[in-house]
Coordinates of C-alpha atoms and ligand atoms in Angstrom, one line a residue:
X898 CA -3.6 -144.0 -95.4
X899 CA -0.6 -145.6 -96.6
X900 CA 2.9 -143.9 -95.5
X901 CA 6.5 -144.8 -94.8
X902 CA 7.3 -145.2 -91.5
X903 CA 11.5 -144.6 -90.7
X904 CA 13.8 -145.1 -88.1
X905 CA 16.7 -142.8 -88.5
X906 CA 19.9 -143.1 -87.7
X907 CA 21.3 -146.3 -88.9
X908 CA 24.4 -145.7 -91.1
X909 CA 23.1 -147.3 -94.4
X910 CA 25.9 -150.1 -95.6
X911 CA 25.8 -152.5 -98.8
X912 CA 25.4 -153.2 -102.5
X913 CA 22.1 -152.5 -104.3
X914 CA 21.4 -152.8 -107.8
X915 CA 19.9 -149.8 -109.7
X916 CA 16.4 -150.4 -110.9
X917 CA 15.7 -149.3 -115.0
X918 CA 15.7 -145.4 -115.7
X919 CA 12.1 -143.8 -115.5
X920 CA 13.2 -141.3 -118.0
X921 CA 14.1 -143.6 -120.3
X922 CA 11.2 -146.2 -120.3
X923 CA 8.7 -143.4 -121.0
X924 CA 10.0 -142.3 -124.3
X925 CA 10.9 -145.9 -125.1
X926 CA 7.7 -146.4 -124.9
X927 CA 6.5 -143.9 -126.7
X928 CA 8.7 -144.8 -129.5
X929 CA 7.4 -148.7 -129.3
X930 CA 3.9 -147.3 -131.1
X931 CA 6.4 -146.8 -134.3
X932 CA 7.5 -150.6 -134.5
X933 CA 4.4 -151.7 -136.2
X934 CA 5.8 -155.1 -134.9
X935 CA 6.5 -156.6 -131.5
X936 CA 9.3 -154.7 -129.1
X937 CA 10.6 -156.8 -126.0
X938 CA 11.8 -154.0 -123.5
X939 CA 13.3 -155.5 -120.5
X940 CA 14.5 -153.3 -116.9
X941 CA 11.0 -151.6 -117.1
X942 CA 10.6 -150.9 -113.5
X943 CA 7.8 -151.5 -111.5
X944 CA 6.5 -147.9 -111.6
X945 CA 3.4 -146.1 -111.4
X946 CA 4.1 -144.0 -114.0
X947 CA 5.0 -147.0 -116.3
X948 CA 1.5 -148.0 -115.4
X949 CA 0.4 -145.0 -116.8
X950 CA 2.4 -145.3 -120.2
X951 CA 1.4 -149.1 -120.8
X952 CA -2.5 -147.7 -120.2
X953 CA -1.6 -145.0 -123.0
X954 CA -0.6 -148.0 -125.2
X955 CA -3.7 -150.1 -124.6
X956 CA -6.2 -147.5 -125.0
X957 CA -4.1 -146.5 -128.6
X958 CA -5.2 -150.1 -129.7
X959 CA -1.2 -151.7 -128.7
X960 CA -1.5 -155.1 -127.2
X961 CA 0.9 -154.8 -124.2
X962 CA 2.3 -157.7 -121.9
X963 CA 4.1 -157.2 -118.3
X964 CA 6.1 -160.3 -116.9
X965 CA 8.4 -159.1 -114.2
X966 CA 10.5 -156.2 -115.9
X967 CA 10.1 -156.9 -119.0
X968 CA 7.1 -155.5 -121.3
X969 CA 6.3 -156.8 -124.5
X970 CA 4.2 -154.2 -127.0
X971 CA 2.8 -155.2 -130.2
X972 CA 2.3 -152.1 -131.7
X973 CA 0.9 -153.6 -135.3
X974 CA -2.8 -152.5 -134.9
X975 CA -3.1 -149.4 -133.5
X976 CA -6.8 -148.3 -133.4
X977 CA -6.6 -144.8 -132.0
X978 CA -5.0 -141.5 -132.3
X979 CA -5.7 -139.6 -129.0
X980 CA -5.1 -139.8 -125.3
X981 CA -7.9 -138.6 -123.7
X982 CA -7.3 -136.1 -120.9
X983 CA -7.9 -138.6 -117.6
X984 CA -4.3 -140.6 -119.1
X985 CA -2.7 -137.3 -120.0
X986 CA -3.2 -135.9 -115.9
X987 CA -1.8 -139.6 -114.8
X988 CA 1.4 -138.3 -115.9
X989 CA 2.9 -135.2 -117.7
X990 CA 5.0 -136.1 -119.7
X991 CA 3.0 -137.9 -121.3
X992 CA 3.1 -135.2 -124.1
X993 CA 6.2 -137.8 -125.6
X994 CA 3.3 -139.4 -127.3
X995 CA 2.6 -136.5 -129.7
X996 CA 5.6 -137.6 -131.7
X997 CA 5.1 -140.8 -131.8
X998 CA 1.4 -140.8 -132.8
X999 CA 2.0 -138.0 -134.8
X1000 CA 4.9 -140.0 -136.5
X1001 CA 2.4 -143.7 -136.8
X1002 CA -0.8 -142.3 -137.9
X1003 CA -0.6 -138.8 -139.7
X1004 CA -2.3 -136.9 -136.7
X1005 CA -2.8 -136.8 -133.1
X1006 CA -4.9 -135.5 -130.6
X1007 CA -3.9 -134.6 -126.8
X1008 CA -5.0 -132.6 -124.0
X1009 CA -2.5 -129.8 -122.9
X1010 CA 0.1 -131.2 -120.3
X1011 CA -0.2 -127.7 -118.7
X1012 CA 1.4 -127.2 -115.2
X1013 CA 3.2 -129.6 -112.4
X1014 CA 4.0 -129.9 -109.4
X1015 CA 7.2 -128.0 -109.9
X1016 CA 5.8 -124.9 -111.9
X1017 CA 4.7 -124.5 -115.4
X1018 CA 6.0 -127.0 -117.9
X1019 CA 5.4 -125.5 -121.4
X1020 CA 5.5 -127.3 -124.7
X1021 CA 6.1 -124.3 -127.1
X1022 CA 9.8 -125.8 -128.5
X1023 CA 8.2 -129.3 -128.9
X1024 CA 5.0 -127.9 -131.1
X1025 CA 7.0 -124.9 -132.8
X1026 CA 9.3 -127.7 -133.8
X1027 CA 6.7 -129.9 -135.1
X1028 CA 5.7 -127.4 -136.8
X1029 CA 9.2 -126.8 -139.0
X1030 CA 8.4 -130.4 -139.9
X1031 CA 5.4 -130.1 -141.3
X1032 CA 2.9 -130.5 -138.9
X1033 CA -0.5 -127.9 -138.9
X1034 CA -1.2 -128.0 -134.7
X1035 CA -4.4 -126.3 -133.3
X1036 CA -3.5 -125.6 -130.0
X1037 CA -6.5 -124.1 -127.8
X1038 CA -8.7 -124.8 -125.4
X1039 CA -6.5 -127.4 -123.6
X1040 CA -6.2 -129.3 -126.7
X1041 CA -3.8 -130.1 -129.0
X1042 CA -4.4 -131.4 -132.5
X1043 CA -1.7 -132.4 -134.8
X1044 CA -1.6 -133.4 -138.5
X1045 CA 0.0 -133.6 -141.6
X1046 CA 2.5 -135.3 -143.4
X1047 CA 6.1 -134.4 -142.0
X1048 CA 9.4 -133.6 -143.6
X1049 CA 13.3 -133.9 -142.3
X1050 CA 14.1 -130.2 -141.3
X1051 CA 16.8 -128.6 -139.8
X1052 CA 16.1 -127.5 -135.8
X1053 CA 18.0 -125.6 -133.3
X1054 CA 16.3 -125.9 -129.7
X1055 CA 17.0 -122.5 -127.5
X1056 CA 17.3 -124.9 -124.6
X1057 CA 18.6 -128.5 -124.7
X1058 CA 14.9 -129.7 -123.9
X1059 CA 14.8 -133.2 -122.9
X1060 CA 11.5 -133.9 -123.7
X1061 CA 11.7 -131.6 -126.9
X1062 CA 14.4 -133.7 -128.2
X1063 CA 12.7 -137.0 -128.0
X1064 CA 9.3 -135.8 -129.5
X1065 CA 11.5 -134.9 -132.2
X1066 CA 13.7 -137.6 -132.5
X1067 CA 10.5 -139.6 -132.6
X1068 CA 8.5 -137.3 -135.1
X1069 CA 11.7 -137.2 -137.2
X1070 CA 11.6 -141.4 -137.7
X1071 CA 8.7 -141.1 -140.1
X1072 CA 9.5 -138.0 -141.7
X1073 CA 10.7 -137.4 -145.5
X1074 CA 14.2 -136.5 -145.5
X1075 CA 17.1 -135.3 -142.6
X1076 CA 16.3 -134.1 -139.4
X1077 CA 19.2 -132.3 -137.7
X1078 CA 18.5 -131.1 -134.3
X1079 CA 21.0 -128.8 -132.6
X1080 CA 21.3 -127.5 -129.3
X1081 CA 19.8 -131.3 -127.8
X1082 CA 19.6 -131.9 -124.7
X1083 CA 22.7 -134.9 -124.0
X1084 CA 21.4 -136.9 -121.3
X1085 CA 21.9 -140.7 -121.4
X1086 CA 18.0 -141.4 -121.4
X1087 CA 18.6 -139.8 -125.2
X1088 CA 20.9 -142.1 -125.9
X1089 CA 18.9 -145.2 -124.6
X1090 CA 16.3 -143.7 -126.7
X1091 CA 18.4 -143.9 -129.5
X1092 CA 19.8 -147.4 -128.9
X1093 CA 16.2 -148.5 -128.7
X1094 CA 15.0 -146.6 -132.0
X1095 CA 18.1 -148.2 -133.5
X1096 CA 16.9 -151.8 -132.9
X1097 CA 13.7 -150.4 -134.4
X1098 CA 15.9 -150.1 -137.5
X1099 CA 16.3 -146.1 -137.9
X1100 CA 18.9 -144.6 -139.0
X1101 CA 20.1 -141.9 -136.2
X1102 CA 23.4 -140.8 -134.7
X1103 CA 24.6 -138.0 -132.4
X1104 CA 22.8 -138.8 -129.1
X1105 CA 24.6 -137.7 -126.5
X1106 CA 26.2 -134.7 -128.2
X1107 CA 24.3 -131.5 -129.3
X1108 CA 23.5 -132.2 -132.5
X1109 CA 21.3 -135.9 -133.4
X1110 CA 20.7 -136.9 -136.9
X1111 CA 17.8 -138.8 -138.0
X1112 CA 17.4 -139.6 -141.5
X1113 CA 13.9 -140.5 -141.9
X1114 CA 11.7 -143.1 -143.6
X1115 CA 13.9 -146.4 -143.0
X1116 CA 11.2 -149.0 -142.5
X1117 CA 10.9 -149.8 -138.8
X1118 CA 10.2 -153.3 -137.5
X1119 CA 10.0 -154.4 -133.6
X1120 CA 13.0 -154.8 -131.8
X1121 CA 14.1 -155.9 -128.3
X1122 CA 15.7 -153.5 -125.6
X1123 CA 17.4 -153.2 -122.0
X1124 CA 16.9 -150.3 -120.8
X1125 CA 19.7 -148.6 -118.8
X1126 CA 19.7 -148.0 -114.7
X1127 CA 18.2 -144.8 -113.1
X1128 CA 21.2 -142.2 -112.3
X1129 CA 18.5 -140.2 -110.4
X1130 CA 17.7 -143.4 -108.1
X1131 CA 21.3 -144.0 -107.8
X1132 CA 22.2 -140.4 -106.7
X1133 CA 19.1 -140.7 -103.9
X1134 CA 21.0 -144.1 -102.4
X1135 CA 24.2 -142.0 -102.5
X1136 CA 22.5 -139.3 -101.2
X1137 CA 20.6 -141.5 -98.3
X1138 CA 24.8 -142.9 -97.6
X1139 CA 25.8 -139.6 -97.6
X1140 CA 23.7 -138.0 -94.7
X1141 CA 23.8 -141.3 -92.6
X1142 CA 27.2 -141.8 -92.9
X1143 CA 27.1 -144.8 -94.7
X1144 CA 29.1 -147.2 -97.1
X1145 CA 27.1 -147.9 -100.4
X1146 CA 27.9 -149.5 -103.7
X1147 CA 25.5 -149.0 -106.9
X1148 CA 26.1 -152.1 -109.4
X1149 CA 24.9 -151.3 -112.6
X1150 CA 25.2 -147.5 -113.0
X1151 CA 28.0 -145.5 -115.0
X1152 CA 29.7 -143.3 -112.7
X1153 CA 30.1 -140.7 -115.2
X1154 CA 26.2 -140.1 -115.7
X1155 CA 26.6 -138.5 -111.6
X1156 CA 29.8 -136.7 -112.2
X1157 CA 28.2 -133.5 -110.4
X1158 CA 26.6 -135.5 -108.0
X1159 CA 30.0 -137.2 -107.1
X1160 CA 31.9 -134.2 -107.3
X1161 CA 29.6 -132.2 -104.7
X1162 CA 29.8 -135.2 -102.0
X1163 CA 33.4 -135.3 -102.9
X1164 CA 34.2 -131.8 -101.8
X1165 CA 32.0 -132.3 -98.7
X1166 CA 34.9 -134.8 -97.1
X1167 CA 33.1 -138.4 -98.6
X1168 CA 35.5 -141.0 -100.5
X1169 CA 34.1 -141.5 -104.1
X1170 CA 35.0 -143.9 -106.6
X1171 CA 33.3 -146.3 -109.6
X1172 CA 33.8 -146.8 -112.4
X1173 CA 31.3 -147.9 -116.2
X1174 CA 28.9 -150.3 -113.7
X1175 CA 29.6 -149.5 -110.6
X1176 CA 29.6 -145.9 -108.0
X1177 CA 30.6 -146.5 -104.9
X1178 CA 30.3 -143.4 -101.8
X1179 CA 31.6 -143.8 -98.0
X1180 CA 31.1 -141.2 -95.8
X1181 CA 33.2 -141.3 -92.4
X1182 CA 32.2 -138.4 -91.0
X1183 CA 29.7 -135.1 -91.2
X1184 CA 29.1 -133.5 -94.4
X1185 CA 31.5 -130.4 -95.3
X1186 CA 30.0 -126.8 -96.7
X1187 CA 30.5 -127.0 -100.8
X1188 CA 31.0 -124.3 -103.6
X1189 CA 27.4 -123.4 -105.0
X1190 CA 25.8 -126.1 -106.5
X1191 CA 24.1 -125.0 -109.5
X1192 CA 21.3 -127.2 -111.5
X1193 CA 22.0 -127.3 -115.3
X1194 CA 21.3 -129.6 -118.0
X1195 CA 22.9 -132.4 -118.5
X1196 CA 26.1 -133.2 -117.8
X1197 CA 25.6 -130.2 -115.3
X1198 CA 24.0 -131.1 -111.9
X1199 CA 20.5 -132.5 -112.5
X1200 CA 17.8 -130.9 -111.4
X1201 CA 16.3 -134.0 -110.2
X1202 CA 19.0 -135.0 -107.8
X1203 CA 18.9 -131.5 -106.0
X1204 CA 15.8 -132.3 -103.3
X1205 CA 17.8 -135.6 -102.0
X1206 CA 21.7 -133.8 -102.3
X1207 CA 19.6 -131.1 -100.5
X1208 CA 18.6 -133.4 -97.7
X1209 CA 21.5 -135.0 -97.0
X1210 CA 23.7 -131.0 -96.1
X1211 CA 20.9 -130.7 -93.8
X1212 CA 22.7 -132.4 -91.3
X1213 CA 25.8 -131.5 -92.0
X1214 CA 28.7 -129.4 -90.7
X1215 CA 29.1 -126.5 -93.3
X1216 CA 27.1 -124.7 -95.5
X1217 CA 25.7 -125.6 -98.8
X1218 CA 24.1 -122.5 -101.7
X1219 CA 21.4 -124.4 -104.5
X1220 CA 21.0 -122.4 -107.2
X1221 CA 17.7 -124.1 -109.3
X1222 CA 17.8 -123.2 -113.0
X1223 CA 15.8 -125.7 -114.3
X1224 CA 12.0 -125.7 -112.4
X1225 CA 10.4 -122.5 -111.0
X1226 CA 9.0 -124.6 -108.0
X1227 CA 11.6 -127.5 -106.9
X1228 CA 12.0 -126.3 -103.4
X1229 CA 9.0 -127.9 -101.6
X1230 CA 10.8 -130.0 -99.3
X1231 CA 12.7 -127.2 -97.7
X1232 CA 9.5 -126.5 -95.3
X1233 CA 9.2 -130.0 -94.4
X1234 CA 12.7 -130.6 -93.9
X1235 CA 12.9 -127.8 -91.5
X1236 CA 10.1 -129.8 -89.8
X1237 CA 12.6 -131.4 -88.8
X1238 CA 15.0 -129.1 -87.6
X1239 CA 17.3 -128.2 -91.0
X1240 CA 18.3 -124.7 -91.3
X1241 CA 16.8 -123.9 -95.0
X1242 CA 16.6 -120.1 -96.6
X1243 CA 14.9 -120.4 -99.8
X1244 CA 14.9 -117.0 -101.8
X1245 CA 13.4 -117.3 -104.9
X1246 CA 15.8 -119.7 -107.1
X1247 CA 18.8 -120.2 -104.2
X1248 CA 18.2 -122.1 -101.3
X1249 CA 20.9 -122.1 -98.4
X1250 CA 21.3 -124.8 -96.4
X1251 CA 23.3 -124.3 -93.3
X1252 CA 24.2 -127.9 -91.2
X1253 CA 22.6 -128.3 -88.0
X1254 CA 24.1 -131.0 -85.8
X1255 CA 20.5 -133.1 -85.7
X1256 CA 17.7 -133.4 -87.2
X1257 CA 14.6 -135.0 -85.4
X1258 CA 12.0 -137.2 -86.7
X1259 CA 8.5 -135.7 -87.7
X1260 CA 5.7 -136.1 -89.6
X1261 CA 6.0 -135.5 -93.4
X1262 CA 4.2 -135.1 -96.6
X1263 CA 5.6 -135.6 -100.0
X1264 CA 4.8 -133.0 -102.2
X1265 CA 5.8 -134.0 -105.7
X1266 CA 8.6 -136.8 -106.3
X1267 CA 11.7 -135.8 -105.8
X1268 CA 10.7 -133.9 -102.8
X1269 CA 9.4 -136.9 -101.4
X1270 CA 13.0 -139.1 -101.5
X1271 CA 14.8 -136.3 -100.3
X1272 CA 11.8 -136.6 -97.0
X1273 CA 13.0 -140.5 -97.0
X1274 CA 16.7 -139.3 -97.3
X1275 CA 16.7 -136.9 -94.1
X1276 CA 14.4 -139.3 -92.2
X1277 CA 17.0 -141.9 -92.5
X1278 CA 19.6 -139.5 -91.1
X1279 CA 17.2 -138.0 -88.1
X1280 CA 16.6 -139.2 -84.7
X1281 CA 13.6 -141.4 -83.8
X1282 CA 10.7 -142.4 -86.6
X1283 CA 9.3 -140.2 -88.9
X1284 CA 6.1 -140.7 -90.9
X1285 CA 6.0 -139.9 -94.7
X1286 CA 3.0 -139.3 -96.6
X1287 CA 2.3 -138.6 -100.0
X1288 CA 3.5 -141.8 -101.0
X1289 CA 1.5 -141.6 -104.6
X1290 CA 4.3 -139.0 -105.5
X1291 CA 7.5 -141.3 -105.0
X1292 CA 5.9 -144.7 -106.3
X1293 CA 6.0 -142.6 -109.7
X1294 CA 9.8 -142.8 -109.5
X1295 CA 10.9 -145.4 -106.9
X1296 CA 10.4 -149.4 -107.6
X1297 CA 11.9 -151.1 -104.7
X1298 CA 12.7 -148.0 -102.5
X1299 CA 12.1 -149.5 -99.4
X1300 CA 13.5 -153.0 -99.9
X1301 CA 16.8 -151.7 -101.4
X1302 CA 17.4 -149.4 -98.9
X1303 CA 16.4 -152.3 -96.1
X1304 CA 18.6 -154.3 -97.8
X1305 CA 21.3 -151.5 -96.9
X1306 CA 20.6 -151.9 -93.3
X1307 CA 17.5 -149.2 -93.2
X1308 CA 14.3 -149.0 -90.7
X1309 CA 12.0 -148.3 -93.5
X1310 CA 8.5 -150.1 -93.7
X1311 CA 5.5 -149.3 -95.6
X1312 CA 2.5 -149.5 -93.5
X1313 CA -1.0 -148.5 -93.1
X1314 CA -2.4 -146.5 -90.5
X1315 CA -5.6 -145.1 -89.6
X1316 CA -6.0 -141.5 -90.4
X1317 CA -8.3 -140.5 -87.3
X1318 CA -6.3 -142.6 -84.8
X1319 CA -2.9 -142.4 -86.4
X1320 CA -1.9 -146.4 -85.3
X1321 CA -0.6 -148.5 -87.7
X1322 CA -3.1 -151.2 -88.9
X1323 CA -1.6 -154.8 -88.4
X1324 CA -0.7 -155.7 -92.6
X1325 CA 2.3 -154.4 -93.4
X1326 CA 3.1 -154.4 -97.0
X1327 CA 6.5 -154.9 -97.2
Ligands
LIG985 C1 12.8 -134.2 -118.3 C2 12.7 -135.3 -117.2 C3 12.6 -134.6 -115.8 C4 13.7 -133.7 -115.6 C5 13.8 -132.7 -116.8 C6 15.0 -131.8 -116.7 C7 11.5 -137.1 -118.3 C8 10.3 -137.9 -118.4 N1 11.5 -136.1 -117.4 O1 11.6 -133.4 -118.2 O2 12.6 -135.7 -114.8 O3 13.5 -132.9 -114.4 O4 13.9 -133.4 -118.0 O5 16.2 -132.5 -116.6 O6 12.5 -137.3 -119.0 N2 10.9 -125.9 -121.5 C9 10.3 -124.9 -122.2 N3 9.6 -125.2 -123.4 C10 9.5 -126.5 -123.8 C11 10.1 -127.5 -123.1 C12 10.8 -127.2 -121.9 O7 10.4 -123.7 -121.8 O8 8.9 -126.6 -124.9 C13 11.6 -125.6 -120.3 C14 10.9 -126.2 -119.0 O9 10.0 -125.4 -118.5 C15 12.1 -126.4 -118.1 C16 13.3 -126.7 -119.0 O10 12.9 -126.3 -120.3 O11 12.3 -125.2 -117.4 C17 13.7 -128.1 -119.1 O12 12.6 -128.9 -119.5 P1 12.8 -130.3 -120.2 O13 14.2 -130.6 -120.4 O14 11.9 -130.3 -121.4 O15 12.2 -131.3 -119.2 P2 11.2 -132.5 -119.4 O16 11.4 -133.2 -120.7 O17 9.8 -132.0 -119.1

């Protein structure tokens, strides 16, 4: 078995660049099927569930090529039109495909994302709005079949889905005719989106407000792409300074994407500055209690960074109220951080955290991805060495987790051990 082993304690001290955003690769992606050309996308990180998008690609007939961080997909000869249901389990959201194939071939066949880790993860706004374009869907049985010839429409989302948006945005390349969407979600993965699909040659504006325009049916060509750093991998590092009170600088990420983020560290006593490329967090002393922080969609306080902000209160001095708006079930590190001593309350959507003055090391298991940084995040802040498992759950987000956070002056090493004995078996994989 393959775990992390960490040596808490060490206040974490440095620069680190900001690997490429998860978020945003996926639907970029996606969106690479409607080049019917060649698209250079460079800053893919080295993540599992990138893996899983570039197998999408190839089994769709796409010829795709990895060197370093940069993948090349030549999207001209697509042979397929479905994702069979083994590539749809490797990763959920893999439902920003519909679009996309939808938007290429005329139809599309997937298997129902269905539930996650953090609760049930409907589709219903990204198929009813399909729909308003055009599209007949026969959704039952698991399945989902799409077809038809689609048409610009005008859409208003009852939530600013993120993934709803960029099915759309996708979908709406192809179509006849406008596509306004209101209500979209605002987050800067849409806008990278949009920069890419730009480069693609579409005509689209209003990413990153509530309302995105896409008039439809401007021929598309390949293009090339960077895509932009991961605000949710920066707020774990500042998270990870934060409880160890550390020094860390993030070089590559706008400060304004972890606004929230900053402000809730900010109010707990840490020093925060940055500015379009860089965030930069010191923490002198123990964390502070904090008003309520509330998850919301973006620019509120994302629901992905909670888990990690979460873990670094538990060692703190006050007392910190999470209110999770977003996910029904994004709470499954509290019982393994009070393996290690934090003082957690979950009641249904608000968790309270109240500071204790240490936490110890333990043994830990990851239960979904975000849950398993904020484990790495409180064992770096605990006494002695804790063991985290479950390590399939944060290679899905994480690149170079342990080497950047080494680089910052961390114990962290990846190791395996033997699951009977529990020693670590001599190759270490770092
Ligand atoms: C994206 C992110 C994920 C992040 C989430 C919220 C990617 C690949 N993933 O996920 O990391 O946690 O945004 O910031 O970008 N909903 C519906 N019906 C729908 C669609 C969504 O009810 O058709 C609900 C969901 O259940 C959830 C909320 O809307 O409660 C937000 O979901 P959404 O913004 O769609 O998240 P994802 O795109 O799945």
């Amino acid at each position: 078995m393959r775990v992390l082993r960490v040596g808490g304690g060490r206040p974490l001290s440095g620069a680190v660049a900001v690997h490429g955003a998860k978020n945003s690769v996926l639907p970029i992606l996606a969106a690479a099927i409607l080049a019917g050309g060649v698209s250079v996308i460079h800053n893919c990180p080295a993540l599992t569930d990138v893996d899983a998008a570039v197998a999408i690609l190839r089994h769709l007939g796409c010829r795709v090529q990895r060197e370093g961080e940069t993948v090349t997909v030549d999207s001209s000869a697509l042979t397929r039109m479905d994702i069979p249901d083994a590539l749809m389990r490797e990763m959920r959201s893999s439902v920003i495909f519909l679009g996309a194939i939808l938007a290429r071939c005329g139809q599309a066949e997937l298997s129902f994302p269905g539930g996650c880790e953090l609760g049930p993860r409907p589709i219903d706004l990204h198929l009813s709005a399909l729909r308003s374009m055009g599209a007949e869907i026969d959704a039952a049985c698991g399945g989902i079949r799409c077809r038809g010839r689609l048409h610009g429409a005008e859409l208003s989302l009852s939530l600013p889905s993120v993934g709803a948006t960029e099915n759309i945005m996708l979908a709406a390349c192809a179509a006849d005719g406008v596509t306004v969407i209101s209500n979209a979600a605002r987050e800067p993965e849409i806008v990278d989106l949009q920069n890419f699909l730009r480069t693609l040659g579409a005509d689209i504006d209003g990413a990153g407000t509530s309302t995105v325009t896409i008039r439809g049916g401007a021929p598309l060509h390949g293009g090339e792409h960077t895509v932009i750093a991961d605000r949710i991998v920066g707020a774990t590092y500042l998270a990870a300074a934060a409880a160890t009170g550390g020094h860390v600088a993030l070089e590559g990420l706008d400060r304004r994407w972890l606004l929230p983020v900053l402000d809730a560290f900010r109010q707990a006593g840490c020093t925060v500055s940055g500015g379009e490329k860089r965030v930069e967090l010191r923490c002198d002393r123990p964390l502070t209690g904090v008003r309520p922080i509330r998850t919301a969609p973006y620019p509120g306080f994302p629901t992905d960074a909670q888990p990690m902000v979460m873990a670094a209160f538990c060692g703190g001095r006050g007392t910190a109220v999470f209110v999770e708006n977003i996910f029904e079930n994004r709470y499954r590190q509290a019982a393994e951080l009070a393996r290690m001593g934090a003082d957690i309350r979950v009641e249904g959507r608000v968790a309270v955290v109240c500071g204790v003055p240490r936490l110890h090391a333990a043994r830990l298991e990851a239960a979904d991805l975000r849950g398993g940084a904020a484990l790495v995040v409180a064992a770096l802040a605990a006494e002695g060495e804790s063991q985290i498992a479950g390590l399939r759950h944060i290679d899905r987000g994480y690149a170079r987790l342990e080497e950047d956070l080494s680089s910052l002056g961390a114990d962290i090493r990846r190791v395996d051990v033997d699951t009977d004995t529990g020693t670590e078996r001599q190759r270490e994989t770092l």
